[in-house]
Amino acid sequence: MSAGGAGPAEPGRGEAGGIRTALAGLTTRGRSFLAAGIAAAICSFVLGQSDLLRVGLLLAVLPLICATVLYRTRYRVAANRRLAPARVPAGSEARVHLVMDNVSRLPTGLLMLQDRVPYVLGPRPRFVLDRVEPGGRREVSYRVRSDLRGRYPLGPLQLRLTDPFGMCELTRSFHAYDTLTVIPRVEPLAPVRFGGEAQGYGDGRQRSLALAGEDDVIPRGYRYGDDLRRVHWRSTARYGELMVRREEQPRRSRCTVLLDTRGAAYEGAGPDSAFEWAVSGTASVLVHMLERGFSVRLLTDGGGAAPGEGADGFAGTGQETADAAGLMMDTLAVIDHSDGTGLSRAYDVLRGGNEGLLVAFLGDLDEEQATTVAKMSRRGGGAVAFVLDPDVWTREPTDVPRAGNRHTERLRLLREAGWTALSVPRGASLDELWRQAERERPGLTAMSGEARG
């Protein structure tokens, strides 16, 4: 939920500016009355009809009086906008609630509200509010929906004032606006096992020695509160002080998800394009692994990661897990094609250490990039690649496949290097491919690279 409110903008300063603002607010009816009045006045002088002059003055003065009175009106109105929810998956609806409060001692006239929204969210919503009593409140709401990821500003809210005769219409704007974040679609995934039973998949943990600091040795010195049953007497006699055996504690397994964002690797655009499928698949795997207790990290072809991500990625339980998922979804909501041509930067990041399970969503690969990706599997406890063939995603169902498709050769190269590489057909379900990867997992020896150490 988010909120924002402010009073309407004050009229422009200066008498000349006020007159121009009032005249600019004349409606078609008001301009017609003013033109008819001027024409009647001119005709009265030409024809010498004084009665026609009085009619002309009445027609001309009426819209001017309405514009002046409307411009001098001082409504004190407060507005509040609430989004429910402020972060919504692509293709889902969010509801926007608008609350108007009359904080002045005078009742308002007819009010027309218009909220400014981007065109991808739908038409601009408009509402008409009748007279609002002093201290009164009016609530209206509308829905927005987008099939495209992104961050979309809502507002500022515009308040349109009109007189009872419809001669003049003025617009006052609020200053506050809110942001709706449309995140990728997240598909639930089955809790499959990519490694042996010893590592366990349920909470993504394995056993490791407990270190109190980098300078600890085996065994370590006694600390206040240590169990005396863990005293290592042989080391105590050797060092001349109490030494205790280190205990074991759970260590969180790690997972890195690599998203290929190279613009040259994908063809087509829109919600059903190959790149959007890859972004949605990345989001699904990140959320799934985080919920299973893994430390997860988002990596792109440029070597970048999500803002706020630690050295070992995001990890946590309860609210921390939800916050970490939210940060990664916000990053994927605005991610776009990169200008890069290779995956060498991502490889440089991965070769710095053992990164546990590696899941990659890749676009079209040439021979050089396929060789670079093949080397990445040696740095992780397991490697799963979902490779999208642009020829399949852009070809119509009735088209004949191209001869000598290199996509098959790239898959074979990755599989020989230890990857579980799957081709992603157009409109495929990630959950089905996720299960298929579990069935074709030869070459994956562990869920976490810690086991290889």
Tab-separated table of C-alpha atoms in Angstrom:
chain	number	residue	atom	x	y	z
A	1	MET	CA	0.000	0.000	0.000
A	2	SER	CA	1.196	3.482	-0.787
A	3	ALA	CA	-0.292	6.901	-0.277
A	4	GLY	CA	0.222	10.415	-1.436
A	5	GLY	CA	-1.739	13.590	-1.027
A	6	ALA	CA	-1.518	17.327	-1.498
A	7	GLY	CA	-3.775	20.321	-1.974
A	8	PRO	CA	-4.563	21.529	-5.464
A	9	ALA	CA	-2.245	24.017	-7.035
A	10	GLU	CA	-2.973	27.676	-6.358
A	11	PRO	CA	-3.918	29.962	-9.263
A	12	GLY	CA	-1.163	31.771	-11.095
A	13	ARG	CA	0.106	34.941	-9.419
A	14	GLY	CA	-0.524	38.304	-11.015
A	15	GLU	CA	-3.702	39.874	-12.327
A	16	ALA	CA	-2.677	39.506	-15.966
A	17	GLY	CA	-1.811	35.870	-15.470
A	18	GLY	CA	-5.122	35.294	-13.687
A	19	ILE	CA	-7.090	36.807	-16.562
A	20	ARG	CA	-5.291	34.665	-19.130
A	21	THR	CA	-5.845	31.535	-17.034
A	22	ALA	CA	-9.543	32.289	-16.633
A	23	LEU	CA	-10.071	32.999	-20.337
A	24	ALA	CA	-8.120	29.870	-21.310
A	25	GLY	CA	-10.550	27.829	-19.217
A	26	LEU	CA	-13.620	28.846	-21.239
A	27	THR	CA	-15.457	25.866	-22.675
A	28	THR	CA	-16.947	25.679	-26.154
A	29	ARG	CA	-20.215	26.915	-24.733
A	30	GLY	CA	-18.522	29.838	-22.998
A	31	ARG	CA	-16.601	30.822	-26.112
A	32	SER	CA	-19.774	30.615	-28.162
A	33	PHE	CA	-21.620	32.892	-25.736
A	34	LEU	CA	-18.731	35.362	-25.760
A	35	ALA	CA	-18.552	35.401	-29.570
A	36	ALA	CA	-22.327	35.769	-29.867
A	37	GLY	CA	-22.309	38.665	-27.419
A	38	ILE	CA	-19.572	40.504	-29.300
A	39	ALA	CA	-21.354	39.921	-32.599
A	40	ALA	CA	-24.649	41.190	-31.149
A	41	ALA	CA	-22.933	44.319	-29.793
A	42	ILE	CA	-21.386	45.079	-33.189
A	43	CYS	CA	-24.715	44.562	-34.921
A	44	SER	CA	-26.439	46.888	-32.426
A	45	PHE	CA	-24.076	49.718	-33.400
A	46	VAL	CA	-24.525	49.026	-37.109
A	47	LEU	CA	-28.305	48.730	-36.942
A	48	GLY	CA	-28.809	51.271	-34.157
A	49	GLN	CA	-30.711	48.786	-31.951
A	50	SER	CA	-30.116	49.471	-28.251
A	51	ASP	CA	-32.059	46.376	-27.189
A	52	LEU	CA	-29.710	44.199	-29.209
A	53	LEU	CA	-26.798	45.835	-27.386
A	54	ARG	CA	-28.220	44.812	-24.008
A	55	VAL	CA	-28.630	41.218	-25.240
A	56	GLY	CA	-25.077	41.215	-26.530
A	57	LEU	CA	-23.691	42.518	-23.256
A	58	LEU	CA	-25.588	39.822	-21.339
A	59	LEU	CA	-24.232	37.071	-23.625
A	60	ALA	CA	-20.672	38.373	-23.398
A	61	VAL	CA	-20.590	39.128	-19.688
A	62	LEU	CA	-22.080	35.826	-18.507
A	63	PRO	CA	-19.071	33.590	-19.423
A	64	LEU	CA	-16.662	36.246	-18.130
A	65	ILE	CA	-18.428	36.373	-14.773
A	66	CYS	CA	-18.467	32.572	-14.552
A	67	ALA	CA	-14.735	32.405	-15.348
A	68	THR	CA	-13.901	35.076	-12.770
A	69	VAL	CA	-15.980	33.493	-10.007
A	70	LEU	CA	-14.596	30.034	-10.753
A	71	TYR	CA	-11.025	31.322	-10.781
A	72	ARG	CA	-11.506	33.100	-7.460
A	73	THR	CA	-12.907	29.961	-5.855
A	74	ARG	CA	-10.680	28.670	-3.059
A	75	TYR	CA	-11.467	25.010	-2.451
A	76	ARG	CA	-9.242	23.304	0.110
A	77	VAL	CA	-9.278	19.682	-0.936
A	78	ALA	CA	-6.902	16.928	0.196
A	79	ALA	CA	-6.302	13.807	-1.885
A	80	ASN	CA	-4.924	10.396	-1.022
A	81	ARG	CA	-4.022	7.534	-3.337
A	82	ARG	CA	-3.590	3.914	-2.261
A	83	LEU	CA	-2.370	1.018	-4.408
A	84	ALA	CA	-3.440	-2.523	-3.624
A	85	PRO	CA	-0.972	-4.053	-4.243
A	86	ALA	CA	1.927	-1.764	-5.169
A	87	ARG	CA	3.802	-4.705	-6.762
A	88	VAL	CA	1.758	-6.877	-9.144
A	89	PRO	CA	2.722	-9.657	-11.593
A	90	ALA	CA	2.383	-8.978	-15.310
A	91	GLY	CA	-1.123	-9.716	-16.526
A	92	SER	CA	-2.718	-9.186	-13.106
A	93	GLU	CA	-4.822	-6.285	-11.945
A	94	ALA	CA	-4.135	-3.737	-9.251
A	95	ARG	CA	-6.759	-1.496	-7.693
A	96	VAL	CA	-6.159	2.199	-7.121
A	97	HIS	CA	-8.203	3.904	-4.407
A	98	LEU	CA	-8.665	7.684	-4.461
A	99	VAL	CA	-9.912	9.521	-1.379
A	100	MET	CA	-10.984	13.178	-1.557
A	101	ASP	CA	-11.481	15.212	1.635
A	102	ASN	CA	-13.017	18.680	1.750
A	103	VAL	CA	-11.019	20.374	4.504
A	104	SER	CA	-12.551	23.829	4.017
A	105	ARG	CA	-15.614	25.348	5.697
A	106	LEU	CA	-17.460	25.799	2.407
A	107	PRO	CA	-19.126	23.109	0.298
A	108	THR	CA	-17.639	22.385	-3.105
A	109	GLY	CA	-19.379	22.516	-6.418
A	110	LEU	CA	-19.232	19.891	-9.126
A	111	LEU	CA	-15.784	18.255	-9.186
A	112	MET	CA	-14.300	16.142	-11.932
A	113	LEU	CA	-11.271	13.954	-11.123
A	114	GLN	CA	-8.783	12.611	-13.626
A	115	ASP	CA	-5.761	10.525	-12.717
A	116	ARG	CA	-2.853	10.426	-15.122
A	117	VAL	CA	-1.716	6.886	-15.956
A	118	PRO	CA	0.575	5.551	-18.711
A	119	TYR	CA	-1.214	4.294	-21.794
A	120	VAL	CA	-0.038	0.704	-21.198
A	121	LEU	CA	-2.157	0.610	-18.031
A	122	GLY	CA	-5.343	1.581	-19.843
A	123	PRO	CA	-7.358	4.765	-20.431
A	124	ARG	CA	-7.211	7.649	-17.998
A	125	PRO	CA	-9.876	7.205	-15.323
A	126	ARG	CA	-12.355	10.059	-14.889
A	127	PHE	CA	-14.876	10.579	-12.090
A	128	VAL	CA	-17.562	13.171	-11.408
A	129	LEU	CA	-18.201	14.125	-7.779
A	130	ASP	CA	-21.295	16.006	-6.702
A	131	ARG	CA	-21.328	18.640	-4.012
A	132	VAL	CA	-19.015	17.708	-1.118
A	133	GLU	CA	-20.078	19.097	2.232
A	134	PRO	CA	-17.565	20.746	4.605
A	135	GLY	CA	-15.451	18.021	6.172
A	136	GLY	CA	-16.955	15.458	3.791
A	137	ARG	CA	-15.155	12.601	2.089
A	138	ARG	CA	-15.614	10.828	-1.233
A	139	GLU	CA	-13.931	7.587	-2.277
A	140	VAL	CA	-13.579	6.204	-5.787
A	141	SER	CA	-11.446	3.438	-7.249
A	142	TYR	CA	-10.337	2.042	-10.571
A	143	ARG	CA	-8.278	-0.875	-11.864
A	144	VAL	CA	-5.076	-0.951	-13.877
A	145	ARG	CA	-3.496	-3.852	-15.694
A	146	SER	CA	-0.362	-4.347	-17.774
A	147	ASP	CA	1.048	-7.299	-19.649
A	148	LEU	CA	4.470	-5.632	-19.791
A	149	ARG	CA	6.976	-5.449	-16.961
A	150	GLY	CA	8.121	-2.082	-15.697
A	151	ARG	CA	7.693	0.729	-13.197
A	152	TYR	CA	4.804	3.011	-14.048
A	153	PRO	CA	4.053	6.373	-12.392
A	154	LEU	CA	0.459	7.074	-11.350
A	155	GLY	CA	-0.433	10.726	-11.075
A	156	PRO	CA	-0.441	13.533	-10.469
A	157	LEU	CA	-4.169	13.680	-9.825
A	158	GLN	CA	-5.974	16.453	-11.678
A	159	LEU	CA	-9.031	18.249	-10.280
A	160	ARG	CA	-11.278	19.921	-12.840
A	161	LEU	CA	-13.646	22.656	-11.616
A	162	THR	CA	-16.653	23.818	-13.596
A	163	ASP	CA	-19.395	26.373	-13.075
A	164	PRO	CA	-23.123	25.464	-12.967
A	165	PHE	CA	-23.679	26.849	-16.487
A	166	GLY	CA	-20.773	24.970	-18.048
A	167	MET	CA	-19.143	28.171	-19.292
A	168	CYS	CA	-15.682	27.660	-17.805
A	169	GLU	CA	-13.532	24.740	-16.736
A	170	LEU	CA	-10.279	25.011	-14.794
A	171	THR	CA	-7.777	22.272	-13.968
A	172	ARG	CA	-5.809	22.163	-10.746
A	173	SER	CA	-3.132	19.518	-10.251
A	174	PHE	CA	-1.880	17.763	-7.152
A	175	HIS	CA	1.845	17.242	-6.766
A	176	ALA	CA	2.046	13.706	-5.370
A	177	TYR	CA	2.319	10.568	-7.460
A	178	ASP	CA	2.868	6.869	-6.791
A	179	THR	CA	4.654	4.093	-8.637
A	180	LEU	CA	3.176	0.771	-9.685
A	181	THR	CA	5.753	-1.974	-10.187
A	182	VAL	CA	4.783	-4.728	-12.639
A	183	ILE	CA	7.025	-7.726	-11.969
A	184	PRO	CA	7.539	-10.838	-14.129
A	185	ARG	CA	5.153	-13.739	-13.853
A	186	VAL	CA	6.298	-16.364	-11.361
A	187	GLU	CA	5.452	-19.994	-12.101
A	188	PRO	CA	5.364	-22.468	-9.185
A	189	LEU	CA	8.007	-25.177	-9.554
A	190	ALA	CA	8.050	-28.719	-8.275
A	191	PRO	CA	10.471	-29.581	-5.419
A	192	VAL	CA	12.695	-31.850	-7.549
A	193	ARG	CA	16.172	-33.073	-6.571
A	194	PHE	CA	19.167	-32.319	-8.725
A	195	GLY	CA	21.665	-33.948	-6.360
A	196	GLY	CA	22.069	-36.870	-3.987
A	197	GLU	CA	20.022	-37.454	-0.896
A	198	ALA	CA	22.974	-36.677	1.345
A	199	GLN	CA	22.828	-32.987	0.621
A	200	GLY	CA	19.092	-32.781	1.007
A	201	TYR	CA	16.845	-30.456	-0.922
A	202	GLY	CA	14.142	-29.609	1.542
A	203	ASP	CA	15.940	-26.773	3.281
A	204	GLY	CA	18.915	-26.496	0.981
A	205	ARG	CA	21.402	-27.092	3.794
A	206	GLN	CA	24.337	-29.372	4.496
A	207	ARG	CA	26.627	-29.837	7.457
A	208	SER	CA	29.802	-27.801	7.889
A	209	LEU	CA	32.253	-26.931	10.611
A	210	ALA	CA	31.334	-23.946	12.757
A	211	LEU	CA	33.879	-21.142	12.498
A	212	ALA	CA	33.924	-18.254	14.930
A	213	GLY	CA	36.426	-16.398	12.744
A	214	GLU	CA	38.904	-16.815	9.920
A	215	ASP	CA	41.785	-17.244	12.365
A	216	ASP	CA	40.278	-20.335	14.028
A	217	VAL	CA	42.228	-23.552	13.867
A	218	ILE	CA	41.253	-27.133	14.663
A	219	PRO	CA	40.593	-27.353	17.546
A	220	ARG	CA	39.893	-23.822	18.815
A	221	GLY	CA	40.360	-22.178	22.182
A	222	TYR	CA	37.843	-22.498	24.968
A	223	ARG	CA	35.242	-19.710	25.212
A	224	TYR	CA	32.976	-18.920	28.097
A	225	GLY	CA	29.833	-21.012	27.791
A	226	ASP	CA	31.367	-23.884	25.818
A	227	ASP	CA	30.329	-27.366	26.860
A	228	LEU	CA	33.135	-28.976	28.885
A	229	ARG	CA	32.344	-32.301	27.243
A	230	ARG	CA	33.819	-30.882	24.041
A	231	VAL	CA	37.237	-30.208	25.610
A	232	HIS	CA	40.025	-31.730	23.514
A	233	TRP	CA	42.504	-32.855	26.193
A	234	ARG	CA	45.368	-33.734	23.885
A	235	SER	CA	45.382	-30.265	22.339
A	236	THR	CA	44.920	-28.731	25.798
A	237	ALA	CA	48.102	-30.455	26.986
A	238	ARG	CA	49.923	-29.389	23.864
A	239	TYR	CA	48.994	-25.697	23.912
A	240	GLY	CA	48.791	-25.291	27.670
A	241	GLU	CA	45.226	-23.927	27.621
A	242	LEU	CA	41.764	-25.350	27.286
A	243	MET	CA	40.967	-26.302	23.693
A	244	VAL	CA	37.578	-27.514	22.456
A	245	ARG	CA	36.445	-29.337	19.363
A	246	ARG	CA	34.502	-27.318	16.866
A	247	GLU	CA	30.888	-28.293	16.443
A	248	GLU	CA	29.012	-28.738	13.205
A	249	GLN	CA	26.228	-26.462	12.106
A	250	PRO	CA	24.035	-26.226	9.016
A	251	ARG	CA	25.469	-24.344	6.064
A	252	ARG	CA	23.189	-22.826	3.491
A	253	SER	CA	23.602	-24.110	-0.057
A	254	ARG	CA	24.019	-21.599	-2.822
A	255	CYS	CA	22.406	-21.132	-6.208
A	256	THR	CA	23.271	-18.687	-8.966
A	257	VAL	CA	20.780	-17.862	-11.711
A	258	LEU	CA	22.338	-16.484	-14.893
A	259	LEU	CA	20.123	-14.431	-17.218
A	260	ASP	CA	21.373	-13.742	-20.718
A	261	THR	CA	20.165	-10.240	-21.621
A	262	ARG	CA	22.109	-9.713	-24.841
A	263	GLY	CA	19.908	-8.001	-27.402
A	264	ALA	CA	21.510	-9.978	-30.229
A	265	ALA	CA	20.532	-13.270	-28.562
A	266	TYR	CA	16.772	-12.749	-28.865
A	267	GLU	CA	14.315	-11.852	-31.571
A	268	GLY	CA	10.855	-10.438	-31.236
A	269	ALA	CA	9.247	-8.330	-28.534
A	270	GLY	CA	6.123	-8.269	-26.429
A	271	PRO	CA	4.709	-10.325	-23.558
A	272	ASP	CA	5.043	-13.601	-25.478
A	273	SER	CA	8.590	-13.086	-26.714
A	274	ALA	CA	11.526	-15.325	-25.901
A	275	PHE	CA	13.220	-12.710	-23.729
A	276	GLU	CA	10.111	-12.253	-21.571
A	277	TRP	CA	9.938	-16.030	-21.107
A	278	ALA	CA	13.566	-16.037	-19.959
A	279	VAL	CA	12.939	-13.193	-17.486
A	280	SER	CA	9.855	-14.947	-16.122
A	281	GLY	CA	11.792	-18.204	-15.796
A	282	THR	CA	14.601	-16.434	-13.947
A	283	ALA	CA	12.116	-14.940	-11.490
A	284	SER	CA	10.458	-18.321	-10.932
A	285	VAL	CA	13.730	-20.095	-10.165
A	286	LEU	CA	14.976	-17.325	-7.873
A	287	VAL	CA	11.801	-17.314	-5.796
A	288	HIS	CA	11.635	-21.111	-5.722
A	289	MET	CA	15.210	-21.597	-4.535
A	290	LEU	CA	14.919	-18.807	-1.981
A	291	GLU	CA	11.816	-20.409	-0.513
A	292	ARG	CA	13.666	-23.742	-0.309
A	293	GLY	CA	16.333	-22.197	1.945
A	294	PHE	CA	19.092	-21.463	-0.571
A	295	SER	CA	21.292	-18.411	-0.773
A	296	VAL	CA	20.455	-17.168	-4.252
A	297	ARG	CA	22.227	-14.743	-6.534
A	298	LEU	CA	21.100	-13.078	-9.743
A	299	LEU	CA	23.767	-12.701	-12.414
A	300	THR	CA	23.529	-11.168	-15.891
A	301	ASP	CA	25.758	-11.457	-18.928
A	302	GLY	CA	27.360	-8.149	-17.982
A	303	GLY	CA	28.414	-9.500	-14.586
A	304	GLY	CA	25.906	-7.354	-12.673
A	305	ALA	CA	23.710	-8.444	-9.803
A	306	ALA	CA	20.655	-7.173	-7.953
A	307	PRO	CA	21.106	-4.017	-5.806
A	308	GLY	CA	21.673	-4.802	-2.143
A	309	GLU	CA	22.858	-8.324	-2.871
A	310	GLY	CA	25.617	-9.614	-0.621
A	311	ALA	CA	28.695	-11.580	-1.582
A	312	ASP	CA	26.812	-14.865	-1.159
A	313	GLY	CA	23.549	-13.554	-2.604
A	314	PHE	CA	20.253	-13.171	-0.831
A	315	ALA	CA	19.348	-15.412	2.069
A	316	GLY	CA	16.974	-15.271	4.983
A	317	THR	CA	13.887	-16.694	6.568
A	318	GLY	CA	10.400	-15.351	7.040
A	319	GLN	CA	10.160	-11.644	6.322
A	320	GLU	CA	13.794	-11.504	5.176
A	321	THR	CA	12.992	-14.001	2.428
A	322	ALA	CA	10.028	-11.908	1.286
A	323	ASP	CA	12.150	-8.745	1.275
A	324	ALA	CA	14.908	-10.443	-0.723
A	325	ALA	CA	12.388	-11.757	-3.244
A	326	GLY	CA	10.919	-8.275	-3.545
A	327	LEU	CA	14.313	-6.715	-4.298
A	328	MET	CA	15.052	-9.263	-6.994
A	329	MET	CA	11.594	-8.855	-8.522
A	330	ASP	CA	12.070	-5.092	-8.622
A	331	THR	CA	15.355	-5.635	-10.478
A	332	LEU	CA	13.775	-7.995	-12.999
A	333	ALA	CA	10.810	-5.661	-13.469
A	334	VAL	CA	13.004	-3.093	-15.231
A	335	ILE	CA	15.705	-5.306	-16.724
A	336	ASP	CA	16.151	-4.865	-20.462
A	337	HIS	CA	18.367	-5.967	-23.322
A	338	SER	CA	22.038	-5.177	-22.935
A	339	ASP	CA	24.415	-3.987	-25.636
A	340	GLY	CA	26.899	-6.724	-24.824
A	341	THR	CA	27.926	-9.343	-27.327
A	342	GLY	CA	29.456	-11.975	-25.055
A	343	LEU	CA	29.228	-13.833	-21.767
A	344	SER	CA	32.853	-13.444	-20.711
A	345	ARG	CA	32.058	-11.051	-17.848
A	346	ALA	CA	29.653	-13.520	-16.303
A	347	TYR	CA	32.282	-16.241	-16.652
A	348	ASP	CA	34.855	-14.048	-14.883
A	349	VAL	CA	32.479	-13.675	-11.938
A	350	LEU	CA	31.755	-17.396	-11.753
A	351	ARG	CA	35.327	-18.595	-12.030
A	352	GLY	CA	36.264	-16.721	-8.861
A	353	GLY	CA	34.967	-19.536	-6.667
A	354	ASN	CA	32.591	-22.425	-6.233
A	355	GLU	CA	29.095	-21.139	-6.842
A	356	GLY	CA	26.970	-24.180	-6.060
A	357	LEU	CA	24.062	-24.880	-8.374
A	358	LEU	CA	24.049	-22.818	-11.561
A	359	VAL	CA	20.838	-22.291	-13.539
A	360	ALA	CA	21.153	-20.366	-16.811
A	361	PHE	CA	18.569	-18.916	-19.180
A	362	LEU	CA	20.329	-18.379	-22.486
A	363	GLY	CA	19.411	-16.947	-25.857
A	364	ASP	CA	21.041	-17.699	-29.181
A	365	LEU	CA	24.672	-18.813	-28.827
A	366	ASP	CA	27.430	-18.713	-31.380
A	367	GLU	CA	30.383	-21.076	-31.176
A	368	GLU	CA	32.480	-18.732	-29.039
A	369	GLN	CA	29.744	-18.053	-26.507
A	370	ALA	CA	28.787	-21.727	-26.334
A	371	THR	CA	32.401	-22.532	-25.468
A	372	THR	CA	32.380	-19.887	-22.722
A	373	VAL	CA	29.165	-21.265	-21.234
A	374	ALA	CA	30.580	-24.798	-21.374
A	375	LYS	CA	33.440	-23.727	-19.101
A	376	MET	CA	31.034	-22.408	-16.475
A	377	SER	CA	29.812	-25.855	-15.518
A	378	ARG	CA	33.205	-26.702	-14.027
A	379	ARG	CA	32.748	-24.045	-11.345
A	380	GLY	CA	29.470	-25.209	-9.873
A	381	GLY	CA	28.031	-28.172	-8.087
A	382	GLY	CA	25.540	-28.556	-10.909
A	383	ALA	CA	24.566	-26.738	-14.074
A	384	VAL	CA	21.157	-26.519	-15.762
A	385	ALA	CA	20.697	-24.506	-18.949
A	386	PHE	CA	17.461	-23.505	-20.655
A	387	VAL	CA	18.414	-22.444	-24.174
A	388	LEU	CA	15.922	-20.537	-26.318
A	389	ASP	CA	16.234	-20.922	-30.071
A	390	PRO	CA	15.192	-17.670	-31.815
A	391	ASP	CA	14.338	-19.641	-34.943
A	392	VAL	CA	11.694	-21.604	-33.030
A	393	TRP	CA	10.226	-18.583	-31.228
A	394	THR	CA	9.910	-16.407	-34.336
A	395	ARG	CA	8.887	-19.102	-36.848
A	396	GLU	CA	5.216	-19.641	-37.533
A	397	PRO	CA	3.872	-23.155	-36.884
A	398	THR	CA	3.367	-23.682	-40.619
A	399	ASP	CA	6.918	-22.683	-41.547
A	400	VAL	CA	9.476	-25.304	-42.479
A	401	PRO	CA	12.443	-25.500	-40.038
A	402	ARG	CA	15.720	-24.206	-41.352
A	403	ALA	CA	18.241	-26.758	-42.481
A	404	GLY	CA	21.424	-27.169	-40.516
A	405	ASN	CA	20.126	-25.596	-37.323
A	406	ARG	CA	23.130	-24.860	-35.113
A	407	HIS	CA	20.928	-24.889	-32.011
A	408	THR	CA	21.277	-28.683	-31.735
A	409	GLU	CA	25.059	-28.455	-31.954
A	410	ARG	CA	25.159	-25.925	-29.133
A	411	LEU	CA	23.063	-28.179	-26.899
A	412	ARG	CA	25.354	-31.119	-27.605
A	413	LEU	CA	28.421	-29.031	-26.717
A	414	LEU	CA	26.917	-27.979	-23.379
A	415	ARG	CA	25.867	-31.528	-22.494
A	416	GLU	CA	29.330	-32.847	-23.217
A	417	ALA	CA	30.706	-30.211	-20.833
A	418	GLY	CA	28.487	-31.417	-17.988
A	419	TRP	CA	25.442	-29.218	-18.416
A	420	THR	CA	21.894	-30.464	-18.329
A	421	ALA	CA	20.912	-28.427	-21.371
A	422	LEU	CA	17.296	-28.253	-22.529
A	423	SER	CA	15.852	-26.597	-25.589
A	424	VAL	CA	12.898	-24.335	-24.808
A	425	PRO	CA	10.088	-24.582	-27.356
A	426	ARG	CA	7.739	-21.702	-27.940
A	427	GLY	CA	5.231	-21.238	-25.108
A	428	ALA	CA	6.737	-24.049	-23.016
A	429	SER	CA	5.889	-24.539	-19.352
A	430	LEU	CA	8.868	-23.988	-17.088
A	431	ASP	CA	7.573	-26.456	-14.525
A	432	GLU	CA	7.534	-29.235	-17.130
A	433	LEU	CA	11.072	-28.353	-18.235
A	434	TRP	CA	12.117	-28.193	-14.579
A	435	ARG	CA	10.902	-31.763	-14.065
A	436	GLN	CA	12.527	-32.867	-17.308
A	437	ALA	CA	15.854	-31.427	-16.159
A	438	GLU	CA	15.581	-33.509	-12.986
A	439	ARG	CA	15.043	-36.648	-15.077
A	440	GLU	CA	17.987	-35.837	-17.341
A	441	ARG	CA	20.325	-34.818	-14.552
A	442	PRO	CA	23.352	-37.068	-15.242
A	443	GLY	CA	26.403	-34.894	-14.719
A	444	LEU	CA	24.860	-33.064	-11.766
A	445	THR	CA	26.505	-34.475	-8.708
A	446	ALA	CA	25.341	-32.174	-5.961
A	447	MET	CA	22.911	-29.391	-5.219
A	448	SER	CA	25.641	-27.215	-3.771
A	449	GLY	CA	29.212	-26.694	-4.810
A	450	GLU	CA	30.239	-27.017	-1.185
A	451	ALA	CA	30.050	-30.787	-1.569
A	452	ARG	CA	32.759	-30.756	-4.241
A	453	GLY	CA	35.172	-29.032	-1.928
